[in-house]
PDB file of C-alpha atoms and ligand atoms in Angstrom:
ATOM      1  CA  MET E   1      -0.049   0.044   0.145  1.00 83.00           C
ATOM      2  CA  GLU E   2       1.291   3.399  -0.891  1.00 95.00           C
ATOM      3  CA  ARG E   3       2.012   5.589   2.151  1.00 98.00           C
ATOM      4  CA  TYR E   4       2.081   9.520   2.152  1.00 98.00           C
ATOM      5  CA  ILE E   5       2.815  12.112   4.842  1.00 98.00           C
ATOM      6  CA  VAL E   6       0.456  15.293   4.778  1.00 98.00           C
ATOM      7  CA  GLY E   7       1.816  18.135   7.150  1.00 99.00           C
ATOM      8  CA  ILE E   8      -0.596  20.933   7.875  1.00 99.00           C
ATOM      9  CA  THR E   9       0.676  24.154   9.353  1.00 98.00           C
ATOM     10  CA  GLY E  10      -0.945  27.336  10.458  1.00 98.00           C
ATOM     11  CA  ALA E  11      -1.032  29.006   7.131  1.00 98.00           C
ATOM     12  CA  SER E  12      -4.545  30.049   5.778  1.00 98.00           C
ATOM     13  CA  GLY E  13      -6.255  27.442   3.443  1.00 98.00           C
ATOM     14  CA  SER E  14      -6.528  24.254   5.696  1.00 98.00           C
ATOM     15  CA  ALA E  15      -9.212  23.212   3.166  1.00 98.00           C
ATOM     16  CA  TYR E  16      -6.399  22.413   0.630  1.00 98.00           C
ATOM     17  CA  ALA E  17      -5.184  19.857   3.246  1.00 98.00           C
ATOM     18  CA  LEU E  18      -8.627  18.151   3.570  1.00 98.00           C
ATOM     19  CA  ALA E  19      -9.012  18.052  -0.255  1.00 98.00           C
ATOM     20  CA  LEU E  20      -5.552  16.517  -0.617  1.00 98.00           C
ATOM     21  CA  ILE E  21      -6.155  13.802   2.164  1.00 98.00           C
ATOM     22  CA  ASP E  22      -9.350  12.741   0.747  1.00 98.00           C
ATOM     23  CA  ALA E  23      -7.747  12.448  -2.824  1.00 98.00           C
ATOM     24  CA  LEU E  24      -4.929  10.366  -1.371  1.00 98.00           C
ATOM     25  CA  LEU E  25      -7.415   8.116   0.537  1.00 98.00           C
ATOM     26  CA  ALA E  26      -9.512   7.765  -2.689  1.00 97.00           C
ATOM     27  CA  ARG E  27      -6.858   6.193  -4.420  1.00 96.00           C
ATOM     28  CA  GLY E  28      -6.313   3.759  -1.728  1.00 97.00           C
ATOM     29  CA  ALA E  29      -3.204   5.158  -0.064  1.00 98.00           C
ATOM     30  CA  ARG E  30      -2.495   5.406   3.612  1.00 98.00           C
ATOM     31  CA  VAL E  31      -2.100   9.027   4.942  1.00 98.00           C
ATOM     32  CA  HIS E  32      -0.023   9.988   8.052  1.00 98.00           C
ATOM     33  CA  ALA E  33      -1.316  13.385   9.138  1.00 98.00           C
ATOM     34  CA  VAL E  34       0.831  15.740  11.212  1.00 98.00           C
ATOM     35  CA  LEU E  35      -0.490  19.161  12.290  1.00 98.00           C
ATOM     36  CA  THR E  36       1.366  21.974  13.968  1.00 98.00           C
ATOM     37  CA  GLY E  37      -0.260  23.518  17.001  1.00 98.00           C
ATOM     38  CA  MET E  38      -1.406  26.395  14.766  1.00 98.00           C
ATOM     39  CA  GLY E  39      -2.280  24.147  12.148  1.00 98.00           C
ATOM     40  CA  GLU E  40      -5.002  22.718  14.163  1.00 98.00           C
ATOM     41  CA  GLN E  41      -6.108  26.066  15.268  1.00 98.00           C
ATOM     42  CA  VAL E  42      -6.390  27.651  11.956  1.00 98.00           C
ATOM     43  CA  LEU E  43      -8.139  24.392  10.543  1.00 98.00           C
ATOM     44  CA  ARG E  44     -10.616  24.689  13.516  1.00 98.00           C
ATOM     45  CA  TYR E  45     -11.243  28.314  12.682  1.00 98.00           C
ATOM     46  CA  GLU E  46     -11.460  28.194   8.995  1.00 98.00           C
ATOM     47  CA  CYS E  47     -13.195  24.856   8.483  1.00 98.00           C
ATOM     48  CA  GLY E  48     -15.428  25.276  11.789  1.00 98.00           C
ATOM     49  CA  LEU E  49     -14.435  21.852  13.164  1.00 98.00           C
ATOM     50  CA  GLY E  50     -11.326  20.106  14.854  1.00 98.00           C
ATOM     51  CA  PHE E  51      -8.967  17.745  12.610  1.00 98.00           C
ATOM     52  CA  ASP E  52      -9.786  14.741  14.787  1.00 98.00           C
ATOM     53  CA  GLU E  53     -13.398  15.135  14.244  1.00 98.00           C
ATOM     54  CA  TRP E  54     -12.991  15.420  10.396  1.00 98.00           C
ATOM     55  CA  ALA E  55     -10.656  12.371  10.352  1.00 98.00           C
ATOM     56  CA  ARG E  56     -13.096  10.107  12.359  1.00 97.00           C
ATOM     57  CA  GLY E  57     -14.200   7.295  10.159  1.00 96.00           C
ATOM     58  CA  ARG E  58     -11.581   7.881   7.499  1.00 98.00           C
ATOM     59  CA  GLU E  59      -9.914   4.523   7.254  1.00 96.00           C
ATOM     60  CA  ASN E  60      -6.274   4.518   6.326  1.00 98.00           C
ATOM     61  CA  LEU E  61      -5.906   7.984   7.815  1.00 98.00           C
ATOM     62  CA  GLN E  62      -3.547   8.153  10.714  1.00 98.00           C
ATOM     63  CA  THR E  63      -3.005  11.260  12.776  1.00 98.00           C
ATOM     64  CA  GLU E  64       0.353  11.941  14.302  1.00 98.00           C
ATOM     65  CA  ASP E  65       1.343  13.994  17.472  1.00 98.00           C
ATOM     66  CA  ASP E  66       3.670  16.565  16.303  1.00 98.00           C
ATOM     67  CA  ARG E  67       5.604  16.583  19.498  1.00 98.00           C
ATOM     68  CA  ASP E  68       6.187  12.748  19.135  1.00 98.00           C
ATOM     69  CA  LEU E  69       9.691  12.561  17.451  1.00 98.00           C
ATOM     70  CA  PHE E  70       9.469   8.621  18.366  1.00 98.00           C
ATOM     71  CA  SER E  71       7.030   8.371  15.704  1.00 98.00           C
ATOM     72  CA  PRO E  72       7.819   6.082  12.751  1.00 98.00           C
ATOM     73  CA  ILE E  73       7.569   8.943  10.248  1.00 98.00           C
ATOM     74  CA  ALA E  74      10.626  10.582  12.066  1.00 98.00           C
ATOM     75  CA  SER E  75      12.912   7.970  10.681  1.00 98.00           C
ATOM     76  CA  GLY E  76      14.208   7.611   7.239  1.00 97.00           C
ATOM     77  CA  SER E  77      13.988   3.853   7.648  1.00 97.00           C
ATOM     78  CA  PHE E  78      10.105   3.945   7.757  1.00 98.00           C
ATOM     79  CA  PRO E  79       9.123   3.660   3.927  1.00 97.00           C
ATOM     80  CA  VAL E  80       6.963   6.185   2.600  1.00 98.00           C
ATOM     81  CA  SER E  81       6.339   7.248  -1.020  1.00 98.00           C
ATOM     82  CA  GLY E  82       6.423  11.048  -0.418  1.00 98.00           C
ATOM     83  CA  MET E  83       5.324  13.946   1.766  1.00 98.00           C
ATOM     84  CA  ALA E  84       3.399  17.192   1.163  1.00 98.00           C
ATOM     85  CA  VAL E  85       3.056  20.118   3.556  1.00 99.00           C
ATOM     86  CA  ALA E  86      -0.322  21.862   2.560  1.00 98.00           C
ATOM     87  CA  PRO E  87      -0.489  24.599   3.507  1.00 98.00           C
ATOM     88  CA  CYS E  88       2.774  25.551   4.299  1.00 99.00           C
ATOM     89  CA  SER E  89       3.405  28.651   6.308  1.00 99.00           C
ATOM     90  CA  VAL E  90       6.410  30.647   5.938  1.00 98.00           C
ATOM     91  CA  SER E  91       7.437  29.876   9.356  1.00 98.00           C
ATOM     92  CA  THR E  92       7.698  26.046   8.695  1.00 98.00           C
ATOM     93  CA  LEU E  93       9.214  26.855   5.322  1.00 98.00           C
ATOM     94  CA  GLY E  94      11.891  28.627   7.177  1.00 98.00           C
ATOM     95  CA  ARG E  95      12.452  25.914   9.582  1.00 98.00           C
ATOM     96  CA  ILE E  96      12.793  23.346   7.181  1.00 98.00           C
ATOM     97  CA  ALA E  97      15.143  25.507   5.040  1.00 98.00           C
ATOM     98  CA  ALA E  98      17.333  25.856   8.160  1.00 98.00           C
ATOM     99  CA  GLY E  99      17.365  22.079   8.756  1.00 98.00           C
ATOM    100  CA  VAL E 100      15.582  22.677  12.112  1.00 98.00           C
ATOM    101  CA  ALA E 101      14.012  19.416  12.860  1.00 97.00           C
ATOM    102  CA  ASP E 102      12.591  19.713  16.457  1.00 97.00           C
ATOM    103  CA  ASP E 103       8.966  18.745  15.795  1.00 98.00           C
ATOM    104  CA  LEU E 104       7.532  15.860  13.794  1.00 98.00           C
ATOM    105  CA  LEU E 105       6.240  17.720  10.794  1.00 98.00           C
ATOM    106  CA  ALA E 106       9.861  19.566  10.288  1.00 98.00           C
ATOM    107  CA  ARG E 107      11.690  16.233  11.119  1.00 98.00           C
ATOM    108  CA  ALA E 108       9.664  14.235   8.552  1.00 98.00           C
ATOM    109  CA  ALA E 109      10.308  17.017   5.993  1.00 98.00           C
ATOM    110  CA  ASP E 110      14.052  16.778   6.772  1.00 98.00           C
ATOM    111  CA  VAL E 111      14.113  13.009   6.418  1.00 98.00           C
ATOM    112  CA  SER E 112      12.333  13.418   3.115  1.00 98.00           C
ATOM    113  CA  LEU E 113      15.174  15.670   1.714  1.00 98.00           C
ATOM    114  CA  ALA E 114      17.787  13.436   3.104  1.00 98.00           C
ATOM    115  CA  GLN E 115      16.163  10.349   1.676  1.00 98.00           C
ATOM    116  CA  ARG E 116      15.607  12.095  -1.769  1.00 98.00           C
ATOM    117  CA  ARG E 117      11.918  11.152  -1.371  1.00 98.00           C
ATOM    118  CA  PRO E 118       9.382  13.759  -3.078  1.00 98.00           C
ATOM    119  CA  LEU E 119       8.528  16.760  -0.710  1.00 98.00           C
ATOM    120  CA  VAL E 120       6.012  19.218  -2.020  1.00 98.00           C
ATOM    121  CA  LEU E 121       5.631  22.314  -0.079  1.00 99.00           C
ATOM    122  CA  MET E 122       2.432  24.166  -0.803  1.00 98.00           C
ATOM    123  CA  ILE E 123       3.487  27.753   0.494  1.00 98.00           C
ATOM    124  CA  ARG E 124       0.639  30.147   1.540  1.00 98.00           C
ATOM    125  CA  GLU E 125       1.509  33.720   1.933  1.00 98.00           C
ATOM    126  CA  THR E 126       1.301  37.174   0.295  1.00 98.00           C
ATOM    127  CA  PRO E 127       3.396  39.202  -0.380  1.00 98.00           C
ATOM    128  CA  LEU E 128       6.620  37.455  -0.325  1.00 98.00           C
ATOM    129  CA  SER E 129       9.934  38.926   1.335  1.00 98.00           C
ATOM    130  CA  ALA E 130      13.218  38.320   0.163  1.00 98.00           C
ATOM    131  CA  VAL E 131      13.550  36.095   3.259  1.00 98.00           C
ATOM    132  CA  HIS E 132      10.631  33.755   2.001  1.00 98.00           C
ATOM    133  CA  LEU E 133      12.081  33.674  -1.652  1.00 98.00           C
ATOM    134  CA  GLN E 134      15.584  32.851  -0.406  1.00 98.00           C
ATOM    135  CA  ASN E 135      14.159  29.962   1.767  1.00 98.00           C
ATOM    136  CA  MET E 136      12.139  28.668  -1.050  1.00 98.00           C
ATOM    137  CA  LEU E 137      15.265  28.727  -3.420  1.00 98.00           C
ATOM    138  CA  THR E 138      17.209  26.990  -0.944  1.00 98.00           C
ATOM    139  CA  LEU E 139      14.565  24.256  -0.673  1.00 98.00           C
ATOM    140  CA  CYS E 140      14.076  24.076  -4.454  1.00 98.00           C
ATOM    141  CA  ARG E 141      17.771  23.337  -4.784  1.00 98.00           C
ATOM    142  CA  ALA E 142      17.576  20.761  -1.964  1.00 98.00           C
ATOM    143  CA  GLY E 143      15.102  18.874  -4.047  1.00 98.00           C
ATOM    144  CA  ALA E 144      11.662  19.939  -2.728  1.00 98.00           C
ATOM    145  CA  VAL E 145       9.023  21.107  -5.105  1.00 98.00           C
ATOM    146  CA  ILE E 146       7.809  24.793  -4.221  1.00 98.00           C
ATOM    147  CA  LEU E 147       3.864  24.591  -5.071  1.00 98.00           C
ATOM    148  CA  PRO E 148       2.533  28.012  -4.101  1.00 98.00           C
ATOM    149  CA  ALA E 149      -1.168  27.847  -3.196  1.00 98.00           C
ATOM    150  CA  CYS E 150      -2.399  29.617  -6.415  1.00 97.00           C
ATOM    151  CA  PRO E 151      -5.246  27.672  -8.138  1.00 97.00           C
ATOM    152  CA  GLY E 152      -5.812  28.498 -11.594  1.00 95.00           C
ATOM    153  CA  PHE E 153      -9.045  29.593 -13.259  1.00 95.00           C
ATOM    154  CA  TYR E 154      -8.721  28.403 -16.529  1.00 92.00           C
ATOM    155  CA  HIS E 155     -11.172  25.472 -15.711  1.00 92.00           C
ATOM    156  CA  ARG E 156     -13.842  28.140 -14.754  1.00 94.00           C
ATOM    157  CA  PRO E 157     -14.446  27.010 -11.205  1.00 96.00           C
ATOM    158  CA  GLN E 158     -17.783  27.430  -9.784  1.00 97.00           C
ATOM    159  CA  THR E 159     -17.190  26.418  -6.161  1.00 97.00           C
ATOM    160  CA  VAL E 160     -14.537  26.536  -3.470  1.00 97.00           C
ATOM    161  CA  GLY E 161     -14.302  22.632  -3.759  1.00 97.00           C
ATOM    162  CA  GLU E 162     -13.303  23.164  -7.490  1.00 97.00           C
ATOM    163  CA  LEU E 163     -10.548  25.341  -6.222  1.00 97.00           C
ATOM    164  CA  THR E 164      -9.158  23.108  -3.500  1.00 98.00           C
ATOM    165  CA  GLY E 165      -9.582  20.255  -5.885  1.00 98.00           C
ATOM    166  CA  PHE E 166      -7.258  21.945  -8.374  1.00 97.00           C
ATOM    167  CA  MET E 167      -4.436  22.337  -5.666  1.00 98.00           C
ATOM    168  CA  ALA E 168      -4.958  18.710  -4.648  1.00 98.00           C
ATOM    169  CA  GLY E 169      -4.579  17.622  -7.960  1.00 98.00           C
ATOM    170  CA  LYS E 170      -1.478  19.754  -8.554  1.00 98.00           C
ATOM    171  CA  VAL E 171       0.239  17.921  -5.432  1.00 98.00           C
ATOM    172  CA  LEU E 172      -0.805  14.561  -6.727  1.00 98.00           C
ATOM    173  CA  ASP E 173       0.816  15.646 -10.193  1.00 98.00           C
ATOM    174  CA  CYS E 174       3.865  16.721  -8.399  1.00 98.00           C
ATOM    175  CA  LEU E 175       4.049  13.245  -6.527  1.00 98.00           C
ATOM    176  CA  GLY E 176       3.652  11.675  -9.758  1.00 97.00           C
ATOM    177  CA  LEU E 177       0.131  10.380  -9.176  1.00 97.00           C
ATOM    178  CA  LYS E 178      -2.319  10.346 -12.131  1.00 95.00           C
ATOM    179  CA  ASN E 179      -5.684  12.027 -10.901  1.00 96.00           C
ATOM    180  CA  GLU E 180      -8.752  13.733 -12.040  1.00 94.00           C
ATOM    181  CA  CYS E 181      -8.967  16.031  -9.249  1.00 95.00           C
ATOM    182  CA  TYR E 182      -9.130  18.933 -11.615  1.00 95.00           C
ATOM    183  CA  PRO E 183      -9.446  18.926 -15.570  1.00 93.00           C
ATOM    184  CA  HIS E 184      -5.965  18.832 -16.902  1.00 94.00           C
ATOM    185  CA  TRP E 185      -5.104  21.229 -19.760  1.00 92.00           C
ATOM    186  CA  LYS E 186      -5.744  19.583 -23.073  1.00 89.00           C
ATOM    187  CA  GLY E 187      -5.090  22.740 -25.189  1.00 90.00           C
ATOM    188  CA  VAL E 188      -7.784  24.931 -26.874  1.00 84.00           C
ATOM    189  CA  ARG E 189      -8.757  24.810 -30.468  1.00 74.00           C
ATOM    190  CA  GLU E 190     -11.213  27.540 -31.153  1.00 63.00           C
TER     191      GLU E 190
HETATM  192  C1  FMN W   1      -6.140  32.786  10.671  1.00 52.82           C
HETATM  193  C2  FMN W   1      -4.640  32.881  10.439  1.00 52.82           C
HETATM  194  C3  FMN W   1      -4.128  32.737   9.265  1.00 52.82           C
HETATM  195  C4  FMN W   1      -2.879  32.805   8.860  1.00 52.82           C
HETATM  196  N1  FMN W   1      -2.320  32.638   7.586  1.00 52.82           N
HETATM  197  C5  FMN W   1      -1.070  32.486   7.440  1.00 52.82           C
HETATM  198  C6  FMN W   1      -0.518  32.216   5.977  1.00 52.82           C
HETATM  199  O1  FMN W   1      -1.400  32.186   5.080  1.00 52.82           O
HETATM  200  N2  FMN W   1       0.675  32.080   5.823  1.00 52.82           N
HETATM  201  C7  FMN W   1       1.546  31.984   6.802  1.00 52.82           C
HETATM  202  O2  FMN W   1       2.781  31.839   6.585  1.00 52.82           O
HETATM  203  N3  FMN W   1       0.993  32.225   8.047  1.00 52.82           N
HETATM  204  C8  FMN W   1      -0.090  32.352   8.427  1.00 52.82           C
HETATM  205  N4  FMN W   1      -0.520  32.520   9.751  1.00 52.82           N
HETATM  206  C9  FMN W   1       0.420  32.822  10.697  1.00 52.82           C
HETATM  207  C10 FMN W   1       0.933  31.311  11.220  1.00 52.82           C
HETATM  208  O3  FMN W   1      -0.082  30.583  11.878  1.00 52.82           O
HETATM  209  C11 FMN W   1       2.119  31.692  12.262  1.00 52.82           C
HETATM  210  O4  FMN W   1       3.167  32.231  11.651  1.00 52.82           O
HETATM  211  C12 FMN W   1       2.455  30.420  12.994  1.00 52.82           C
HETATM  212  O5  FMN W   1       3.652  30.572  13.833  1.00 52.82           O
HETATM  213  C13 FMN W   1       2.862  29.284  11.954  1.00 52.82           C
HETATM  214  O6  FMN W   1       3.213  28.058  12.805  1.00 52.82           O
HETATM  215  P1  FMN W   1       3.421  26.778  11.906  1.00 52.82           P
HETATM  216  O7  FMN W   1       4.272  26.989  10.909  1.00 52.82           O
HETATM  217  O8  FMN W   1       4.341  26.029  13.218  1.00 52.82           O
HETATM  218  O9  FMN W   1       2.129  26.242  11.660  1.00 52.82           O
HETATM  219  C14 FMN W   1      -1.810  32.790  10.010  1.00 52.82           C
HETATM  220  C15 FMN W   1      -2.334  32.795  11.346  1.00 52.82           C
HETATM  221  C16 FMN W   1      -3.654  32.993  11.592  1.00 52.82           C
HETATM  222  C17 FMN W   1      -4.225  32.796  13.089  1.00 52.82           C
END
């Protein structure tokens, strides 16, 4: 069974994480979700429910404790196919870029880079400072995919779900996973 880690930070856009996790579960993958403290708080604020409540009944979804560095996902010897941080705050971006791995989310990201495993960072902040851009460049050079939370509009979305689905699909694309989360561009002949 494919296994993925989804990190959720306190950047705005928690709904992206929920769409991504559901897309991974729908393809039969096992998902380890790890939320920072602010990730939990912002999700509750933006989505109107706690992550544990949302996760209830979703088989193959395991919530990890961000303080638990004894977790299997803290180790490179634990097999996972890839990791995404969605949404990723500029704070967590900075910690990963600096190699600070003192919570489970940052440690798992650090391990992904060291093991040359796919790591997708869905950054959500605007505008961006030189510090943010420098940290993104550092991580891009280290092998991460920087995927700004910038949904396109060329598929003419009518609902928020179509926007979050677009970003979930982009993450799956970056992980090399075929998906129909959004209509992939096939060109226009008019
Ligand atoms: C409602 C709300 C929205 C926020 N949105 C963002 C955001 O879009 N991007 C960001 O980098 N930080 C955002 N923040 C600030 C982060 O939550 C804050 O920097 C926090 O320390 C991030 O910690 P974490 O990376 O450990 O989750 C937001 C905070 C709140 C309360």
